[in-house]
PDB file of C-alpha atoms in Angstrom:
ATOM      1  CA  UNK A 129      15.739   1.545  13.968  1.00  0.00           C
ATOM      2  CA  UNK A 130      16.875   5.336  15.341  1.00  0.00           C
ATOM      3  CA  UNK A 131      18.648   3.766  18.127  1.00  0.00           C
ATOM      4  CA  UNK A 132      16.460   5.712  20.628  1.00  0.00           C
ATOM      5  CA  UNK A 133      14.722   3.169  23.051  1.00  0.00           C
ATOM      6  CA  UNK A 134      11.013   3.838  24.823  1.00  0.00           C
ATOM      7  CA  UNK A 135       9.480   1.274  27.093  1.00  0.00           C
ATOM      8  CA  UNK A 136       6.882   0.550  27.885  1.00  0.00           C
ATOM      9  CA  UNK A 137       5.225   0.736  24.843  1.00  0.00           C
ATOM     10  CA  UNK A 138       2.003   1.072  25.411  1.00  0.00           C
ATOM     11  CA  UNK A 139       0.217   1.795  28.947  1.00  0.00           C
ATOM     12  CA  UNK A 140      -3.155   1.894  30.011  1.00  0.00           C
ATOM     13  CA  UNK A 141      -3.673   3.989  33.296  1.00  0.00           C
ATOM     14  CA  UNK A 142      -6.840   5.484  35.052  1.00  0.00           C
ATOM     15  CA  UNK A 143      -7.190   9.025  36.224  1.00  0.00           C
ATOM     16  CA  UNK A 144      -5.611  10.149  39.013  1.00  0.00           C
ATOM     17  CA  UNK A 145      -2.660   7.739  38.710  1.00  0.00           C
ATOM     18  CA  UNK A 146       1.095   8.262  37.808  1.00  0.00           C
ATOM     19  CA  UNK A 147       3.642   6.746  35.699  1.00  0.00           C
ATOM     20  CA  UNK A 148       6.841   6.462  34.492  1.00  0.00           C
ATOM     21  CA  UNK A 149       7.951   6.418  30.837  1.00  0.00           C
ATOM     22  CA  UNK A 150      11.467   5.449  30.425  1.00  0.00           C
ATOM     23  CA  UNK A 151      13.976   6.079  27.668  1.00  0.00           C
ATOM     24  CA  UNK A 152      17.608   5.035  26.901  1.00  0.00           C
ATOM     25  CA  UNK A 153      19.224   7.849  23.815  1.00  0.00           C
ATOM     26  CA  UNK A 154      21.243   6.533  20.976  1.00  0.00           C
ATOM     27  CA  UNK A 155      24.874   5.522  21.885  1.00  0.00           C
ATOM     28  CA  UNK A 156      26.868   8.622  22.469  1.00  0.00           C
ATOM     29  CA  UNK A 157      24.408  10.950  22.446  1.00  0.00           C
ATOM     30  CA  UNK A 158      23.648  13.501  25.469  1.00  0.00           C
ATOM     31  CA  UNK A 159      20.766  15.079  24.736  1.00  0.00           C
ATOM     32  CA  UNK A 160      17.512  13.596  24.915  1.00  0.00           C
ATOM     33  CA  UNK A 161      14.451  15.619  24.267  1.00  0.00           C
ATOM     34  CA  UNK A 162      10.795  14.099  25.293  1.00  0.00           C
ATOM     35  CA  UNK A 163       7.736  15.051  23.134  1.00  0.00           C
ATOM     36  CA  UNK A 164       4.143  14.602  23.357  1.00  0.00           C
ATOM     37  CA  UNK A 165       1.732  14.090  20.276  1.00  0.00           C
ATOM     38  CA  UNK A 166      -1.510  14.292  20.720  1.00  0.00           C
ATOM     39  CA  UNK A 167      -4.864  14.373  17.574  1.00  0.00           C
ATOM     40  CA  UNK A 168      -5.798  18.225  19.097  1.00  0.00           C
ATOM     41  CA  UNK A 169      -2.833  19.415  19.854  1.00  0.00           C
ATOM     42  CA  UNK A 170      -0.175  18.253  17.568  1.00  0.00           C
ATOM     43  CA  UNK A 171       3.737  17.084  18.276  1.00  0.00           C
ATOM     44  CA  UNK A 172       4.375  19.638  21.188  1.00  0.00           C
ATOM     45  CA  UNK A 173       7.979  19.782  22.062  1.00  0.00           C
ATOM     46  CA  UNK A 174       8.027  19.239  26.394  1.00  0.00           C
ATOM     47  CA  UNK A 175      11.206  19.182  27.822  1.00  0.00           C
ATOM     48  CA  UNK A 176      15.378  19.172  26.455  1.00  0.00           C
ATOM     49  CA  UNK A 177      18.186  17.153  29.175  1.00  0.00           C
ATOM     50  CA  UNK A 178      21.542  17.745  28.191  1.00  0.00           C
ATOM     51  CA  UNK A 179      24.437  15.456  30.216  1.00  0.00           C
ATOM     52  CA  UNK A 180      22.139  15.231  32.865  1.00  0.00           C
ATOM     53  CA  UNK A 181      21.005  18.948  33.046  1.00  0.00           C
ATOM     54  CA  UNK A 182      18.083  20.540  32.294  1.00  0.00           C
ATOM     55  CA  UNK A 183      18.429  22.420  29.044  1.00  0.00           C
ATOM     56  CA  UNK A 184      15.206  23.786  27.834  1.00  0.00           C
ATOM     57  CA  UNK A 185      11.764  23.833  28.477  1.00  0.00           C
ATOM     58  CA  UNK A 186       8.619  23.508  26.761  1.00  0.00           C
ATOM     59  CA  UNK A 187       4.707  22.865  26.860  1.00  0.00           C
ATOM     60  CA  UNK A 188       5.210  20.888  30.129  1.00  0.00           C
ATOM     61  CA  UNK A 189       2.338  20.778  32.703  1.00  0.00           C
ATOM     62  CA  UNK A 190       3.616  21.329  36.353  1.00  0.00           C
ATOM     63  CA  UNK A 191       2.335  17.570  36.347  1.00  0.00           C
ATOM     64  CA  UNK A 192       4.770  16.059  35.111  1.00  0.00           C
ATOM     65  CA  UNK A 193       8.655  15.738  35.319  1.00  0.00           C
ATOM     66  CA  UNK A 194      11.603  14.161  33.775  1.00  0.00           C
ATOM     67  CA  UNK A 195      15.445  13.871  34.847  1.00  0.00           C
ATOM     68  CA  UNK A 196      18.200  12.562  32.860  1.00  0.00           C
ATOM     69  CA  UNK A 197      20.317  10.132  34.841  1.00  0.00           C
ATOM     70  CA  UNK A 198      24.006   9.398  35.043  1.00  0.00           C
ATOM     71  CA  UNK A 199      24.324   6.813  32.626  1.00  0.00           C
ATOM     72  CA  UNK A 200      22.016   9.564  30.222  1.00  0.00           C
ATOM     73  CA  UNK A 201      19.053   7.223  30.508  1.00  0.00           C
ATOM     74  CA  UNK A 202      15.561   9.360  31.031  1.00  0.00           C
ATOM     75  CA  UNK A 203      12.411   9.637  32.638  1.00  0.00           C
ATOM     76  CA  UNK A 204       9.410  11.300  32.190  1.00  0.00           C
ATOM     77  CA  UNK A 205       7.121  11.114  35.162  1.00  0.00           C
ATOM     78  CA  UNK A 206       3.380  11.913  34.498  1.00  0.00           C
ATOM     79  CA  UNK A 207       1.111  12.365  38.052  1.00  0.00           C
ATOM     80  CA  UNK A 208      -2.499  13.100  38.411  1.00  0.00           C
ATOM     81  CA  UNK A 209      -3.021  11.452  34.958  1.00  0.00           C
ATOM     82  CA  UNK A 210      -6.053  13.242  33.887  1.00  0.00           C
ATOM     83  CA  UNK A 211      -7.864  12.321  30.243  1.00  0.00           C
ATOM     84  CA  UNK A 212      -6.640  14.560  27.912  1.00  0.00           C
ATOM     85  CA  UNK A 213      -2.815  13.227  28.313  1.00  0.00           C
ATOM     86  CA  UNK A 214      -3.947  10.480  26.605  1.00  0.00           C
ATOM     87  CA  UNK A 215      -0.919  10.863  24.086  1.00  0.00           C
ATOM     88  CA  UNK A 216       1.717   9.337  22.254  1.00  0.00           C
ATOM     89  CA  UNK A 217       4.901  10.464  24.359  1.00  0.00           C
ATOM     90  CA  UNK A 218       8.281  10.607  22.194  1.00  0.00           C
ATOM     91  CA  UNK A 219      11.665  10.502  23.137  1.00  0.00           C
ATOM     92  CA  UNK A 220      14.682  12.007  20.929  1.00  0.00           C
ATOM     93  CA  UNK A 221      18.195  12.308  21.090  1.00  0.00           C
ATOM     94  CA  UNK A 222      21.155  14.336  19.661  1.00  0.00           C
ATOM     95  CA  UNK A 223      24.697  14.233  20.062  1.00  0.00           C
ATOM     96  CA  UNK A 224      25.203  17.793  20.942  1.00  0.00           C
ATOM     97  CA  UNK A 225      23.002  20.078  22.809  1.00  0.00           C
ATOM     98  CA  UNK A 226      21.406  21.638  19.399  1.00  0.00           C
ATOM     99  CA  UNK A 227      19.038  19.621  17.632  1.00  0.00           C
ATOM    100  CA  UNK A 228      20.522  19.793  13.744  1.00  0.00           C
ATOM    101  CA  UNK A 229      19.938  15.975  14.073  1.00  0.00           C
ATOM    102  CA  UNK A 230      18.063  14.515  16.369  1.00  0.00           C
ATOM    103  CA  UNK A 231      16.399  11.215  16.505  1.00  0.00           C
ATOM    104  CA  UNK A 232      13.139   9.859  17.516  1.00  0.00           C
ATOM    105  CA  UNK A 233      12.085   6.396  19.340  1.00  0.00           C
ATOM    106  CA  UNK A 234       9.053   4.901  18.416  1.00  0.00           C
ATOM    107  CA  UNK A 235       7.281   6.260  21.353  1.00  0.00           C
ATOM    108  CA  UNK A 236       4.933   5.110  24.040  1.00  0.00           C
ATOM    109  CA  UNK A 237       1.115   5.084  23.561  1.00  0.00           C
ATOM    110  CA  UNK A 238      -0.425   6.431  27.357  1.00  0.00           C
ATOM    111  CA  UNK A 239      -3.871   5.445  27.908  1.00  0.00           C
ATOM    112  CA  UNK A 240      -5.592   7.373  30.493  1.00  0.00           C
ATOM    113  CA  UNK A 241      -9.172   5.659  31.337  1.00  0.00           C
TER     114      UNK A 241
ATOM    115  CA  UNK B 170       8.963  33.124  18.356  1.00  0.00           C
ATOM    116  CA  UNK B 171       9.114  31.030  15.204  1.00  0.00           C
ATOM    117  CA  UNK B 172       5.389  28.733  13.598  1.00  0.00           C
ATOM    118  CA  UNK B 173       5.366  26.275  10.829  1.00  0.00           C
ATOM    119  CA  UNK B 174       1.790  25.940   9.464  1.00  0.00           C
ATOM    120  CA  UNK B 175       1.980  22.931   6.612  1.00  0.00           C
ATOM    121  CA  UNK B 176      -1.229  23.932   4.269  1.00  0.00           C
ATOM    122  CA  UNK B 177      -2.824  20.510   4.153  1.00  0.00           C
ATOM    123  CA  UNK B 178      -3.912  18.295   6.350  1.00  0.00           C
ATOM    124  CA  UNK B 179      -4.309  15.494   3.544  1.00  0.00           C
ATOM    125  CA  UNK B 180      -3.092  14.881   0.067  1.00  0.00           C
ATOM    126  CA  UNK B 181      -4.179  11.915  -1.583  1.00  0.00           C
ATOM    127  CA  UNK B 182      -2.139  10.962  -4.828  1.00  0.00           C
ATOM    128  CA  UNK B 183      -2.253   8.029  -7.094  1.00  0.00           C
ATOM    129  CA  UNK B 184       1.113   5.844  -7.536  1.00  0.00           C
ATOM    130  CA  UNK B 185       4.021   7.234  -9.861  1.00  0.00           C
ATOM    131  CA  UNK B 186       2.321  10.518 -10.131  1.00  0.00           C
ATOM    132  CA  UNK B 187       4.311  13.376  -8.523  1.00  0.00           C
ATOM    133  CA  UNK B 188       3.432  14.990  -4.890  1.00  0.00           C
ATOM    134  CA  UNK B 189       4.446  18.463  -2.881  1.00  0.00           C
ATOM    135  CA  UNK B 190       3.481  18.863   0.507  1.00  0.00           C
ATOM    136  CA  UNK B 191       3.217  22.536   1.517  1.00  0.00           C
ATOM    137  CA  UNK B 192       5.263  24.349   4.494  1.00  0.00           C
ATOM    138  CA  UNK B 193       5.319  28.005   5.608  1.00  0.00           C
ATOM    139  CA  UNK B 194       7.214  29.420   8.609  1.00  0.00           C
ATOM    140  CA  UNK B 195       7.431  32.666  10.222  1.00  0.00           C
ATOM    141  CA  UNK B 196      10.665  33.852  12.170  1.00  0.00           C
ATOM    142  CA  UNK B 197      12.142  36.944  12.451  1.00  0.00           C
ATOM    143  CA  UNK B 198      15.199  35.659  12.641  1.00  0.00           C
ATOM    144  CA  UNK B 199      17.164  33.269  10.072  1.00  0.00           C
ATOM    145  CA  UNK B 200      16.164  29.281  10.624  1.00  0.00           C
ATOM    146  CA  UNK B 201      16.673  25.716  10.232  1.00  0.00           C
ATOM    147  CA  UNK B 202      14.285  23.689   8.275  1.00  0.00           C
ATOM    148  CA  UNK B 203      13.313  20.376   8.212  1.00  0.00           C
ATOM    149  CA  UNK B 204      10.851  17.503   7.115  1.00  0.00           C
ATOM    150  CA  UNK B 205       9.688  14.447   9.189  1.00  0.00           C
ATOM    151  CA  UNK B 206       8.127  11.296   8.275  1.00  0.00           C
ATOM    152  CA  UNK B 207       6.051   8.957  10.744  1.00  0.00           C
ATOM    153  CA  UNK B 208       5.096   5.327   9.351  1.00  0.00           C
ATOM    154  CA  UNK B 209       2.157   4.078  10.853  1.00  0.00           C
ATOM    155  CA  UNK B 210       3.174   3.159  14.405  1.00  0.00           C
ATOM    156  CA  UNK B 211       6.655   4.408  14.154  1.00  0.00           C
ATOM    157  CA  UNK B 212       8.597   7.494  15.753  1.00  0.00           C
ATOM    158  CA  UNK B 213       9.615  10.309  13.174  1.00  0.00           C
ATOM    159  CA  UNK B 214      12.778   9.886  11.087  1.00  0.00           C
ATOM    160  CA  UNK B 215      14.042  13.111   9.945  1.00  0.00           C
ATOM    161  CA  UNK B 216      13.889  13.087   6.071  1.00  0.00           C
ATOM    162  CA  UNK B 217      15.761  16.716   5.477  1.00  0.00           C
ATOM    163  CA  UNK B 218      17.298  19.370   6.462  1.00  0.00           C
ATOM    164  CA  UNK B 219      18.251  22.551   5.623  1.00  0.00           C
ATOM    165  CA  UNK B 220      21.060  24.807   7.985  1.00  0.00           C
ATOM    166  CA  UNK B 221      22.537  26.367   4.893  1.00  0.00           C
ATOM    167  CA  UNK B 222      24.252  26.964   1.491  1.00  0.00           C
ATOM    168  CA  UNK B 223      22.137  25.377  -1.510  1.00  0.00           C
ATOM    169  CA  UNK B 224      18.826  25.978  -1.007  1.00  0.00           C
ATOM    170  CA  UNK B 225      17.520  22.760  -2.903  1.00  0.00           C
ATOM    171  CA  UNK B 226      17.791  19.930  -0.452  1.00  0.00           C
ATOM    172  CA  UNK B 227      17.994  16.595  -1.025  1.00  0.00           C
ATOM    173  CA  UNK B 228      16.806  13.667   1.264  1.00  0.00           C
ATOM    174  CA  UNK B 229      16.367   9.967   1.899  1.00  0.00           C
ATOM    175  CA  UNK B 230      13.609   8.136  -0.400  1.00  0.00           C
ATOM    176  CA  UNK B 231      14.149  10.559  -3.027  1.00  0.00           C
ATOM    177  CA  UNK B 232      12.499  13.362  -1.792  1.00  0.00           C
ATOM    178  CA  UNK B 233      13.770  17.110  -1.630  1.00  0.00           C
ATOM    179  CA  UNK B 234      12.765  20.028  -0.632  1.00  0.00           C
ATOM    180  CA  UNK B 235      13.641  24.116  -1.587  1.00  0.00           C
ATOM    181  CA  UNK B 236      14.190  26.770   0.795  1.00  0.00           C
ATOM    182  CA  UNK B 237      12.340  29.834  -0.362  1.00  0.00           C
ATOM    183  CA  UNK B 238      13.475  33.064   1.762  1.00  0.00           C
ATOM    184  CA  UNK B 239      11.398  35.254   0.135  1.00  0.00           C
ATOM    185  CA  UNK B 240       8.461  33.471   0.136  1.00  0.00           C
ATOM    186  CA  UNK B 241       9.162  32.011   3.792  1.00  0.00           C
ATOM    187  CA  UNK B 242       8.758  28.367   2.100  1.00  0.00           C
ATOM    188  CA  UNK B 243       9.927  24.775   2.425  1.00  0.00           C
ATOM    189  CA  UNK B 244       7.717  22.708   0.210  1.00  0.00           C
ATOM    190  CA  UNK B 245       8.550  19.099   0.065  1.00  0.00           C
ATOM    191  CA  UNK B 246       8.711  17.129  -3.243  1.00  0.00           C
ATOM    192  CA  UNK B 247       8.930  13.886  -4.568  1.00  0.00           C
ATOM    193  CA  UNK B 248       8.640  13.397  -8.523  1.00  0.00           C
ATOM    194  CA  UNK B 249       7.081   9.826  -8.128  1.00  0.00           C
ATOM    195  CA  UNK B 250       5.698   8.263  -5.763  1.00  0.00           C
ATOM    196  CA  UNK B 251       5.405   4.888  -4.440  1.00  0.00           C
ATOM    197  CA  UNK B 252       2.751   3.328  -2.210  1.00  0.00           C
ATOM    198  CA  UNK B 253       5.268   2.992   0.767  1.00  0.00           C
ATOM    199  CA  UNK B 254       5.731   6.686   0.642  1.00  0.00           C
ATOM    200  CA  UNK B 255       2.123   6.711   2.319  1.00  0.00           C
ATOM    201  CA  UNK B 256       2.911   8.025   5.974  1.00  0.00           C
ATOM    202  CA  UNK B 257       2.649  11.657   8.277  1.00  0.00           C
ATOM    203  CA  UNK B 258       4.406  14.224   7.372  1.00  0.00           C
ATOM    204  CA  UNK B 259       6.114  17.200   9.915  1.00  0.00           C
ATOM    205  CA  UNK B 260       7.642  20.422   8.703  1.00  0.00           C
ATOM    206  CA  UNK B 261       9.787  22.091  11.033  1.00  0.00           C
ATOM    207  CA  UNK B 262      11.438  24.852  12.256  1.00  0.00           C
ATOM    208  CA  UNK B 263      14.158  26.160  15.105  1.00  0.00           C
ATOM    209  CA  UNK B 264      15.707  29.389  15.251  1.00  0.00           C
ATOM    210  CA  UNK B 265      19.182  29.650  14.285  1.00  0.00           C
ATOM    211  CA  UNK B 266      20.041  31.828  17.883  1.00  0.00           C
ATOM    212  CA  UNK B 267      17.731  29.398  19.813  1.00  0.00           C
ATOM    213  CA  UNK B 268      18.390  25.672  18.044  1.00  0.00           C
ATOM    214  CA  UNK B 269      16.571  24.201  21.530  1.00  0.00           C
ATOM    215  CA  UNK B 270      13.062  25.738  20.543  1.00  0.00           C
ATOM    216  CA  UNK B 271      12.042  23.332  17.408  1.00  0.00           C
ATOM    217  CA  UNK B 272       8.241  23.928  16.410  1.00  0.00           C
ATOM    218  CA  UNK B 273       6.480  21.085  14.475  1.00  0.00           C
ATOM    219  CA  UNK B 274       3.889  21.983  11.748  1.00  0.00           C
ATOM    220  CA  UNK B 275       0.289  20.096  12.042  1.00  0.00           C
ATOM    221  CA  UNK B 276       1.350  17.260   9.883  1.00  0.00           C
ATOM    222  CA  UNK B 277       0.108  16.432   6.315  1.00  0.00           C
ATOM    223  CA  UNK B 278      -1.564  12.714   5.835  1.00  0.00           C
ATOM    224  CA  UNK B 279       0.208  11.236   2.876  1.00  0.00           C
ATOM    225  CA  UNK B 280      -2.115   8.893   1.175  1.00  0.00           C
ATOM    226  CA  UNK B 281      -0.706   6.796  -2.048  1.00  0.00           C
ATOM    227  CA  UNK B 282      -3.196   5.268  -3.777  1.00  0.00           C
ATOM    228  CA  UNK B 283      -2.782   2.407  -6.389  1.00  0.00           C
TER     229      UNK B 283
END
């Protein structure tokens, strides 16, 4: 257990529709990094909040969005679901704004029918 | 920017015999390294790393791995393995003046066989 928690975890959706994946970092960390794995494309690295900031950005379709609340919790919102984000979507976290260690939940499997 | 490409998509091994999973990068600048492993329906649990200093790593489950500058390597080893070992396995790489852009290799399919 990484300490890294993703709900839900696993979500079928049809096209067209949004949702929300939700994930709560390891205890003390501030950075939490979302990730999307996908069988053609690989693990593609999609968006870094640090303390509640945007801190880098990846692969990440205008689509969708994430924000790192208060208490550090995240979301990553995914709109217009189309087929190919069918995907297992990762969350990480790291103490520190680097990621020299960062840690992985177990993800959530998105379905998009 | 920085690539991992890991050479093999599969590698299928029989119990107790030894394994090395290939890794090249490319950077032009110096890097972190690291290996990954995903159990079947599990996140990724970082296995080892390599910021600095000795360039033979050692990791969890008795794996290691050697940084090879010249020959812009990071192979993974294990002397023996075990049928639990069976899992996906990620190379990475960040750059060490940009530590926020970490690039995942392709993954290699572990497969221990009895």
């Amino acid at each position: 257990d990484s300490g890294v928690t993703q709900t839900p975890k696993h979500l079928i959706t049809a096209t067209g529709q949004r949702v929300t994946l939700r994930c709560s970092p390891r205890s003390g960390d501030l950075s939490v990094y979302w990730y999307q794995q996908s069988l053609d494309q690989g693990l593609q690295f999609l968006i870094q909040y640090y303390n509640g900031e945007e801190r880098a950005k990846g692969n990440i379709l205008e689509r969708f969005s994430a924000q790192q609340f208060p208490d550090l919790h995240s979301e990553l919102n995914l709109s217009s679901l189309e087929l190919g984000d069918s995907a297992l979507y990762f969350c990480a976290s790291s103490v520190g704004s680097s990621r020299n260690t960062i840690y992985f939940g177990e993800g959530s499997w998105l379905t998009v029918v | 920017a920085q690539s991992v490409t890991q050479l093999d998509s599969q590698v299928p091994v029989f119990e107790e015999a030894p394994v090395e999973l290939r890794c090249n990068y490319s950077s032009s600048v110096s890097v972190y390294l690291f290996w990954y492993v995903q159990y079947p329906n599990q996140g990724l649990q970082l296995l080892l790393k390599y910021l600095s200093g000795s360039t033979l790593v050692k990791g969890i489950n008795g794996f290691e791995a050697e940084f090879n500058k010249s020959q812009t390597s990071f192979h993974l080893r294990k002397p023996s393995v075990h049928i639990s070992d069976t899992a996906e396995y990620f190379c990475a790489v960040s750059e060490r003046n940009n530590n926020n852009d970490m690039r995942f290799g392709a993954g290699t399919r572990l497969t221990v066989k009895p």
